[in-house]
CSV table of C-alpha atoms and ligand atoms in Angstrom, one decimal:
chain,number,residue,atom,x,y,z
A,1445,MET,CA,94.6,41.6,-125.0
A,1446,SER,CA,96.8,38.8,-123.9
A,1447,PHE,CA,98.1,36.1,-126.3
A,1448,ALA,CA,97.6,32.8,-124.6
A,1449,PHE,CA,96.7,31.1,-121.3
A,1450,GLY,CA,96.9,27.5,-120.1
A,1451,ILE,CA,96.7,25.5,-116.9
A,1452,GLY,CA,99.0,22.5,-117.5
A,1453,ILE,CA,99.9,19.3,-115.7
A,1454,GLY,CA,103.5,18.3,-116.6
A,1455,THR,CA,106.5,16.1,-115.9
A,1456,GLN,CA,109.8,17.3,-114.4
A,1457,ASN,CA,113.0,15.4,-114.2
A,1458,ASN,CA,114.9,14.8,-110.9
A,1459,LYS,CA,116.5,18.2,-111.3
A,1460,GLY,CA,113.1,19.9,-111.4
A,1461,GLU,CA,113.3,20.8,-115.1
A,1462,TRP,CA,110.2,20.7,-117.1
A,1463,LEU,CA,110.1,17.8,-119.6
A,1464,GLU,CA,106.6,18.2,-121.1
A,1465,VAL,CA,103.2,19.8,-120.2
A,1466,PHE,CA,99.6,18.7,-121.0
A,1467,TYR,CA,97.1,21.6,-121.3
A,1468,GLN,CA,93.5,20.3,-121.3
A,1469,LEU,CA,92.0,23.7,-122.1
A,1470,PRO,CA,94.5,25.9,-123.8
A,1471,VAL,CA,93.2,29.3,-124.7
A,1472,ILE,CA,94.3,31.8,-127.4
A,1473,THR,CA,93.5,35.5,-126.7
A,1474,PRO,CA,92.1,34.9,-123.2
A,1475,ASP,CA,89.6,37.2,-121.6
A,1476,ASN,CA,91.1,40.0,-119.5
A,1477,GLY,CA,89.1,38.7,-116.5
A,1478,LEU,CA,91.0,35.5,-116.6
A,1479,ILE,CA,94.3,37.3,-116.7
A,1480,GLU,CA,93.2,39.5,-113.8
A,1481,VAL,CA,92.4,36.5,-111.6
A,1482,ALA,CA,95.9,35.1,-112.4
A,1483,ARG,CA,97.3,38.5,-111.5
A,1484,ASN,CA,95.6,38.5,-108.1
A,1485,VAL,CA,96.1,34.9,-107.1
A,1486,LEU,CA,99.5,34.2,-108.6
A,1487,GLY,CA,101.1,37.6,-108.5
A,1488,TYR,CA,101.5,37.5,-112.3
A,1489,GLN,CA,103.1,40.8,-113.3
A,1490,GLY,CA,102.6,40.6,-117.1
A,1491,GLY,CA,105.0,39.3,-119.8
A,1492,ASN,CA,105.5,35.7,-120.8
A,1493,GLN,CA,105.7,33.5,-117.8
A,1494,ALA,CA,105.3,29.8,-116.8
A,1495,ILE,CA,104.5,29.8,-113.1
A,1496,ALA,CA,104.8,26.6,-111.1
A,1497,VAL,CA,101.8,26.5,-108.8
A,1498,LYS,CA,100.9,24.9,-105.5
A,1499,PRO,CA,97.6,23.2,-104.6
A,1500,GLU,CA,96.4,26.1,-102.4
A,1501,GLN,CA,97.1,28.6,-105.2
A,1502,LEU,CA,95.1,26.3,-107.6
A,1503,LYS,CA,92.2,26.3,-105.1
A,1504,SER,CA,92.2,30.1,-105.0
A,1505,LEU,CA,92.5,30.2,-108.8
A,1506,ALA,CA,89.5,27.9,-109.1
A,1507,ASP,CA,87.5,30.2,-106.7
A,1508,GLY,CA,88.5,33.4,-108.6
A,1509,LEU,CA,87.7,31.8,-112.0
A,1510,ARG,CA,84.3,30.6,-110.8
A,1511,GLN,CA,83.4,34.1,-109.6
A,1512,ILE,CA,84.0,35.5,-113.1
A,1513,GLY,CA,82.0,32.7,-114.8
A,1514,GLN,CA,85.0,30.8,-116.2
A,1515,MET,CA,83.5,27.5,-115.2
A,1516,GLU,CA,85.5,25.1,-117.3
A,1517,GLN,CA,88.9,26.7,-116.3
A,1518,SER,CA,87.7,26.8,-112.7
A,1519,THR,CA,86.9,23.1,-112.7
A,1520,LEU,CA,90.3,22.3,-114.3
A,1521,ALA,CA,92.1,24.4,-111.6
A,1522,ALA,CA,90.2,22.6,-108.9
A,1523,LYS,CA,91.0,19.2,-110.3
A,1524,ALA,CA,94.7,20.2,-110.8
A,1525,ALA,CA,94.9,21.0,-107.1
A,1526,ASP,CA,94.8,17.2,-106.5
A,1527,SER,CA,97.4,16.5,-109.2
A,1528,LYS,CA,100.2,14.0,-108.3
A,1529,ARG,CA,102.3,15.7,-111.0
A,1530,PRO,CA,103.6,19.3,-111.0
A,1531,VAL,CA,101.2,22.0,-112.3
A,1532,VAL,CA,102.1,25.1,-114.2
A,1533,VAL,CA,100.0,28.1,-115.2
A,1534,THR,CA,101.4,29.6,-118.4
A,1535,LEU,CA,100.5,33.1,-119.3
A,1536,LEU,CA,101.8,34.6,-122.5
A,1537,ASP,CA,101.3,38.3,-123.1
A,1538,THR,CA,102.7,38.2,-126.6
A,1539,ASP,CA,103.6,35.6,-129.2
A,1540,ASP,CA,107.3,36.1,-128.7
A,1541,THR,CA,110.1,33.6,-129.1
A,1542,ALA,CA,109.5,31.0,-126.4
A,1543,SER,CA,111.8,30.9,-123.4
A,1544,SER,CA,110.6,27.8,-121.6
A,1545,THR,CA,109.4,24.3,-122.2
A,1546,PRO,CA,105.8,25.0,-120.9
A,1547,GLU,CA,105.5,27.9,-123.3
A,1548,VAL,CA,106.5,25.7,-126.3
A,1549,TYR,CA,104.0,23.1,-125.3
A,1550,LEU,CA,101.2,25.7,-125.0
A,1551,LYS,CA,101.9,26.9,-128.5
A,1552,LEU,CA,102.0,23.3,-129.9
A,1553,HIS,CA,98.6,22.7,-128.2
A,1554,LEU,CA,97.1,25.8,-129.7
A,1555,ILE,CA,98.0,24.5,-133.2
A,1556,SER,CA,96.8,21.0,-132.6
A,1557,SER,CA,93.5,22.2,-131.0
A,1558,ARG,CA,93.0,24.3,-134.2
A,1559,GLN,CA,93.1,27.6,-132.3
A,1560,ALA,CA,96.1,28.7,-134.4
A,1561,ARG,CA,97.1,27.7,-137.9
A,1562,PRO,CA,100.5,26.5,-139.0
A,1563,HIS,CA,102.8,29.5,-139.7
A,1564,GLU,CA,100.7,31.8,-137.5
A,1565,LEU,CA,102.8,31.3,-134.3
A,1566,LYS,CA,106.4,32.2,-133.6
A,1567,LEU,CA,108.2,28.9,-133.2
A,1568,ASP,CA,111.8,29.9,-133.7
A,1569,GLY,CA,114.2,28.3,-131.2
A,1570,ILE,CA,111.8,25.7,-130.0
A,1571,PHE,CA,114.2,22.7,-130.6
A,1572,GLY,CA,116.5,24.0,-127.8
A,1573,LEU,CA,113.5,24.1,-125.4
A,1574,LEU,CA,112.2,20.6,-126.2
A,1575,PRO,CA,114.3,18.0,-124.4
A,1576,ASN,CA,114.8,14.7,-126.2
A,1577,LEU,CA,112.8,12.2,-124.1
A,1578,ALA,CA,111.8,8.6,-123.8
A,1579,TRP,CA,108.0,8.6,-124.3
A,1580,THR,CA,106.9,5.6,-122.3
A,1581,ASN,CA,103.7,3.9,-121.2
A,1582,GLU,CA,104.3,5.7,-117.9
A,1583,GLY,CA,104.8,9.1,-119.5
A,1584,ALA,CA,107.9,11.2,-120.4
A,1585,VAL,CA,111.2,10.1,-118.9
A,1586,ASP,CA,114.5,12.0,-119.0
A,1587,LEU,CA,117.0,9.9,-120.9
A,1588,ASN,CA,119.5,10.1,-118.1
A,1589,GLU,CA,116.9,8.6,-115.7
A,1590,LEU,CA,115.7,5.9,-118.1
A,1591,PRO,CA,118.0,3.0,-117.0
A,1592,ASP,CA,116.9,3.4,-113.4
A,1593,ARG,CA,113.3,3.6,-114.3
A,1594,GLN,CA,113.6,0.5,-116.5
A,1595,LEU,CA,115.3,-1.4,-113.7
A,1596,LYS,CA,112.7,-0.3,-111.2
A,1597,ALA,CA,109.9,-1.4,-113.4
A,1598,ARG,CA,111.5,-4.8,-114.0
A,1599,ILE,CA,112.1,-5.3,-110.3
A,1600,GLU,CA,108.4,-4.5,-109.6
A,1601,GLY,CA,107.4,-7.1,-112.3
A,1602,ARG,CA,106.5,-4.6,-115.0
A,1603,THR,CA,108.0,-3.6,-118.3
A,1604,LEU,CA,108.5,0.1,-119.1
A,1605,GLU,CA,107.7,0.3,-122.8
A,1606,VAL,CA,109.6,3.0,-124.6
A,1607,LYS,CA,107.3,4.0,-127.5
A,1608,SER,CA,109.6,6.6,-129.0
A,1609,VAL,CA,112.7,8.7,-128.3
A,1610,ASP,CA,112.1,12.1,-129.6
A,1611,LYS,CA,111.7,15.8,-128.9
A,1612,PHE,CA,108.0,15.8,-129.8
A,1613,PRO,CA,105.3,13.5,-128.4
A,1614,GLN,CA,102.5,12.1,-130.5
A,1615,MET,CA,99.7,14.5,-130.8
A,1616,THR,CA,96.9,12.2,-129.6
A,1617,ASP,CA,98.3,11.9,-126.1
A,1618,TYR,CA,97.5,15.6,-125.8
A,1619,VAL,CA,94.9,16.6,-128.3
A,1620,VAL,CA,92.4,14.6,-130.4
A,1621,PRO,CA,90.7,17.2,-132.6
A,1622,LYS,CA,87.1,16.6,-133.7
A,1623,GLY,CA,86.3,14.6,-136.8
A,1624,VAL,CA,89.6,12.9,-137.6
A,1625,ARG,CA,90.7,9.3,-138.2
A,1626,ILE,CA,94.4,8.5,-137.4
A,1627,ALA,CA,95.3,4.9,-138.1
A,1628,ASP,CA,98.7,5.0,-136.5
A,1629,THR,CA,98.8,7.7,-133.8
A,1630,ALA,CA,102.6,7.7,-133.5
A,1631,ARG,CA,102.8,9.3,-136.9
A,1632,VAL,CA,101.3,12.6,-136.0
A,1633,ARG,CA,103.3,14.9,-133.8
A,1634,LEU,CA,102.0,17.4,-131.3
A,1635,GLY,CA,101.9,20.7,-133.1
A,1636,ALA,CA,100.2,19.1,-136.2
A,1637,TYR,CA,97.0,20.8,-137.4
A,1638,VAL,CA,94.7,18.0,-138.5
A,1639,GLY,CA,91.6,19.5,-140.2
A,1640,GLU,CA,88.1,18.1,-139.6
A,1641,GLY,CA,87.4,15.3,-142.0
A,1642,THR,CA,91.0,14.2,-142.4
A,1643,THR,CA,92.0,10.5,-142.5
A,1644,VAL,CA,95.6,9.7,-141.8
A,1645,MET,CA,96.4,6.1,-142.9
A,1646,HIS,CA,99.3,4.1,-141.5
A,1647,GLU,CA,101.8,5.4,-144.1
A,1648,GLY,CA,100.7,9.0,-143.4
A,1649,PHE,CA,102.8,11.3,-141.3
A,1650,ILE,CA,102.2,14.9,-140.1
A,1651,ASN,CA,104.9,17.0,-138.6
A,1652,PHE,CA,104.5,20.0,-136.2
A,1653,ASN,CA,103.4,23.3,-137.7
A,1654,ALA,CA,101.9,21.5,-140.7
A,1655,GLY,CA,98.7,19.8,-141.6
A,1656,THR,CA,95.4,19.7,-143.5
A,1657,GLU,CA,92.7,22.3,-144.0
A,1658,GLY,CA,89.8,19.8,-144.0
A,1659,LYS,CA,88.7,16.7,-145.8
A,1660,SER,CA,91.8,14.8,-147.0
A,1661,MET,CA,93.1,11.3,-147.3
A,1662,ILE,CA,96.7,11.3,-146.1
A,1663,GLU,CA,98.8,8.3,-146.9
A,1664,GLY,CA,102.0,10.2,-147.5
A,1665,ARG,CA,104.3,12.6,-145.5
A,1666,ILE,CA,103.4,16.2,-144.6
A,1667,SER,CA,106.7,17.8,-143.7
A,1668,ALA,CA,107.1,20.6,-141.1
A,1669,GLY,CA,105.6,23.8,-142.5
A,1670,VAL,CA,103.5,22.2,-145.2
A,1671,MET,CA,99.7,22.8,-145.5
A,1672,ILE,CA,97.4,20.6,-147.6
A,1673,GLY,CA,94.2,22.2,-149.0
A,1674,GLU,CA,90.6,21.0,-148.6
A,1675,GLY,CA,89.8,17.9,-150.6
A,1676,SER,CA,93.4,17.0,-151.5
A,1677,ASP,CA,94.8,13.5,-151.2
A,1678,LEU,CA,98.3,12.3,-150.6
A,1679,GLY,CA,99.0,8.9,-152.1
A,1680,GLY,CA,100.8,6.1,-150.3
A,1681,GLY,CA,104.4,6.9,-149.3
A,1682,CYS,CA,104.5,10.3,-151.1
A,1683,SER,CA,106.6,13.1,-149.9
A,1684,THR,CA,106.2,16.9,-149.5
A,1685,MET,CA,109.5,18.6,-149.2
A,1686,GLY,CA,110.2,20.4,-145.9
A,1687,THR,CA,112.4,23.4,-145.4
A,1688,LEU,CA,114.2,22.1,-142.3
A,1689,SER,CA,117.1,20.2,-143.9
A,1690,GLY,CA,118.3,20.9,-147.3
A,1691,GLY,CA,114.8,21.3,-148.8
A,1692,GLY,CA,115.4,24.9,-149.9
A,1693,ASN,CA,113.4,27.8,-148.7
A,1694,ILE,CA,110.3,27.6,-150.7
A,1695,ILE,CA,107.4,26.8,-148.4
A,1696,ILE,CA,105.5,23.9,-149.9
A,1697,SER,CA,101.7,23.8,-149.9
A,1698,VAL,CA,99.1,21.9,-151.8
A,1699,GLY,CA,95.9,23.6,-153.1
A,1700,GLU,CA,92.4,22.2,-153.0
A,1701,ASN,CA,91.4,19.0,-154.7
A,1702,CYS,CA,94.9,17.8,-155.7
A,1703,LEU,CA,96.2,14.3,-155.9
A,1704,ILE,CA,99.8,13.4,-155.3
A,1705,GLY,CA,100.3,9.9,-156.5
A,1706,ALA,CA,101.8,7.0,-154.5
A,1707,ASN,CA,105.5,7.4,-154.0
A,1708,ALA,CA,105.5,10.8,-155.8
A,1709,GLY,CA,106.9,13.9,-154.2
A,1710,ILE,CA,106.8,17.7,-154.5
A,1711,GLY,CA,109.4,20.4,-154.0
A,1712,ILE,CA,107.2,23.2,-155.2
A,1713,PRO,CA,103.8,24.5,-153.9
A,1714,LEU,CA,100.9,23.2,-156.0
A,1715,GLY,CA,97.8,25.3,-156.9
A,1716,ASP,CA,94.3,23.9,-156.9
A,1717,ARG,CA,93.2,20.7,-158.9
A,1718,CYS,CA,96.8,19.5,-159.7
A,1719,LYS,CA,97.9,15.9,-160.0
A,1720,VAL,CA,101.3,14.3,-159.8
A,1721,GLU,CA,101.8,10.9,-161.3
A,1722,ALA,CA,102.6,8.1,-159.0
A,1723,GLY,CA,106.4,7.8,-158.5
A,1724,LEU,CA,107.3,11.2,-160.0
A,1725,TYR,CA,109.3,13.5,-157.7
A,1726,ILE,CA,109.2,17.1,-158.9
A,1727,THR,CA,112.0,19.3,-157.4
A,1728,ALA,CA,112.1,23.1,-157.9
A,1729,GLY,CA,114.8,22.8,-160.5
A,1730,THR,CA,113.3,19.9,-162.5
A,1731,LYS,CA,113.1,20.9,-166.2
A,1732,VAL,CA,109.5,20.3,-167.3
A,1733,ALA,CA,108.1,20.2,-170.8
A,1734,LEU,CA,104.9,22.3,-170.5
A,1735,LEU,CA,102.2,20.9,-172.9
A,1736,ASP,CA,99.0,22.8,-173.9
A,1737,GLU,CA,95.5,21.4,-174.2
A,1738,ASN,CA,96.5,19.8,-177.6
A,1739,ASN,CA,99.6,18.1,-176.1
A,1740,GLU,CA,101.8,20.6,-178.0
A,1741,LEU,CA,105.0,21.8,-176.4
A,1742,VAL,CA,104.7,25.4,-175.2
A,1743,GLU,CA,108.0,25.8,-173.5
A,1744,VAL,CA,110.5,23.9,-171.3
A,1745,VAL,CA,110.4,25.6,-167.9
A,1746,LYS,CA,111.7,24.9,-164.4
A,1747,ALA,CA,109.1,23.4,-162.0
A,1748,ARG,CA,109.5,26.4,-159.8
A,1749,ASP,CA,108.0,28.6,-162.6
A,1750,LEU,CA,104.8,26.5,-162.3
A,1751,ALA,CA,104.6,26.9,-158.5
A,1752,SER,CA,101.0,27.5,-157.3
A,1753,LYS,CA,99.5,27.4,-160.8
A,1754,THR,CA,96.2,25.6,-161.0
A,1755,ASP,CA,94.9,22.6,-163.1
A,1756,LEU,CA,98.2,20.9,-163.9
A,1757,LEU,CA,99.0,17.3,-164.4
A,1758,PHE,CA,102.7,16.3,-163.9
A,1759,ARG,CA,103.9,13.0,-165.3
A,1760,ARG,CA,107.1,11.4,-166.5
A,1761,ASN,CA,106.7,10.3,-170.1
A,1762,SER,CA,107.1,6.6,-170.0
A,1763,GLN,CA,108.6,6.5,-173.4
A,1764,THR,CA,111.1,9.4,-173.3
A,1765,GLY,CA,111.7,9.8,-169.6
A,1766,ALA,CA,111.0,13.5,-169.8
A,1767,VAL,CA,109.0,15.2,-167.1
A,1768,GLU,CA,105.9,16.7,-168.7
A,1769,CYS,CA,103.2,19.0,-167.4
A,1770,LYS,CA,99.9,18.9,-169.1
A,1771,SER,CA,97.4,21.7,-168.9
A,1772,HIS,CA,93.8,22.2,-170.0
A,1773,LYS,CA,94.7,25.7,-171.1
A,1774,THR,CA,95.7,26.9,-174.6
A,1775,ALA,CA,99.3,27.8,-175.5
A,1776,ILE,CA,98.3,31.5,-175.4
A,1777,GLU,CA,96.8,31.3,-171.9
A,1778,LEU,CA,99.9,29.4,-170.6
A,1779,ASN,CA,102.3,31.9,-172.2
A,1780,GLU,CA,100.4,34.8,-170.6
A,1781,GLU,CA,100.4,33.1,-167.2
A,1782,LEU,CA,104.1,32.2,-167.4
A,1783,HIS,CA,105.3,35.6,-168.5
A,1784,ALA,CA,102.8,37.8,-166.6
A,1785,ASN,CA,105.6,39.3,-164.4
A,1786,ASN,CA,108.3,39.6,-167.1
B,883,LIG,C1,99.2,10.5,-163.8
B,883,LIG,C2,97.8,10.0,-163.7
B,883,LIG,C3,97.0,10.9,-162.8
B,883,LIG,C4,97.2,9.9,-165.1
B,883,LIG,O1,96.0,9.3,-165.0
B,883,LIG,P1,94.9,9.7,-166.1
B,883,LIG,O2,94.7,11.2,-166.2
B,883,LIG,O3,93.7,8.9,-165.6
B,883,LIG,O4,95.4,9.2,-167.4
B,883,LIG,P2,95.3,7.8,-168.1
B,883,LIG,O5,96.0,6.7,-167.4
B,883,LIG,O6,93.9,7.6,-168.5
B,883,LIG,O7,96.1,8.1,-169.5
B,883,LIG,C5,95.7,9.0,-170.5
B,883,LIG,C6,96.6,8.8,-171.6
B,883,LIG,O8,97.9,9.2,-171.3
B,883,LIG,C7,98.8,8.1,-171.4
B,883,LIG,N1,99.8,8.2,-170.3
B,883,LIG,C8,99.5,8.1,-169.0
B,883,LIG,N2,100.6,8.2,-168.3
B,883,LIG,C9,101.6,8.3,-169.1
B,883,LIG,C10,103.0,8.4,-169.0
B,883,LIG,N3,103.6,8.5,-167.8
B,883,LIG,N4,103.7,8.6,-170.1
B,883,LIG,C11,103.1,8.5,-171.3
B,883,LIG,N5,101.8,8.4,-171.5
B,883,LIG,C12,101.1,8.3,-170.4
B,883,LIG,C13,97.9,6.9,-171.3
B,883,LIG,O9,98.5,5.8,-172.0
B,883,LIG,C14,96.7,7.4,-172.1
B,883,LIG,O10,97.0,7.4,-173.4
B,883,LIG,P3,95.8,7.2,-174.5
B,883,LIG,O11,95.1,8.5,-174.5
B,883,LIG,O12,96.6,7.0,-175.8
B,883,LIG,O13,94.9,6.1,-174.1
B,883,LIG,C15,97.9,8.5,-163.1
B,883,LIG,O14,98.6,7.7,-163.9
B,883,LIG,C16,98.4,8.5,-161.7
B,883,LIG,O15,99.6,8.4,-161.5
B,883,LIG,N6,97.6,8.6,-160.6
B,883,LIG,C17,98.0,8.5,-159.3
B,883,LIG,C18,97.2,7.5,-158.6
B,883,LIG,C19,97.7,7.2,-157.2
B,883,LIG,O16,98.9,7.0,-157.0
B,883,LIG,N7,96.8,7.3,-156.2
B,883,LIG,C20,97.1,7.2,-154.8
B,883,LIG,C21,97.0,5.7,-154.4
B,883,LIG,S1,97.6,5.4,-152.7
């Protein structure tokens, strides 16, 4: 069984290097028949390959795919034969470290189309394969070619709008998953996994390889690698710590039905039904006074000892300044939970 397949329409720079690729119908674990047709028509020999294809090849591909009943892919191949932009067929035998830009784009599409979940795919080394580009109203432009394109547009009486300069494009120019609301589309990168029922408000942000399981109100930032559980809300401007730059190596996640208050932040994973007071940033090393159901001090612990535990409320005592964690559990239950692995 092969790992992934996609017919993509992309952009190349003046040197013929791939800048980006749009896959309308990316597929994870494609049918053997589909791979067989690619083998016959494109001379695909197996392994992970991104094959630049010509219109005649696409027509033959469309015929072959139609014969095996792959009607959607067949229609796509037939339409792509008329493309003014270069077309690539990407065939990945295994989920190995990517070796080309079209491969990386296929993997990012698989996540955003919810065919693969964050952390499921091998994404090491992708930064080196994603060129930093100008994302314009006329598509992706190589930064070295931008001044000429800007001038050309002006001379022709147009303005080339540069919407962003980044390695990742916004997700919605490639994939709009079902059942989501995204107020400011620039704030969700391709490679984000946005669960059905999620609303991302203007302050919300979702990085690649990160996202939400389902119904959520996202008004804060979901860093790369972070996953937010069903029914959890991120308050305005809050932060979930990533692992990419100085955030440590704990992978942050948020359980179900949690609330992270406005301007708060977490550097530990949260279990289900936890709340973090507005404005409080809990880092892994934060010393926390753990209080039982009667507000009695059980123990002072580091926040990392409370990682993934359920039903906790974190707050900064407004009179003493100490960070407190309140639980509905008894002191005995909390002690048992904390020292279970001692
Ligand atoms: C932390 C938080 C969840 C607590 O809310 P709550 O559970 O409803 O608690 P309450 O405000 O009713 O307070 C309960 C008691 O704790 C006290 N208390 C609350 N926060 C406190 C603090 N930081 N320090 C000391 N005491 C505090 C209250 O004064 C109250 O005392 P009382 O029992 O004597 O009346 C809430 O303050 C919060 O920050 N919510 C986040 C909301 C948010 O940001 N949403 C996103 C919007 S974009």
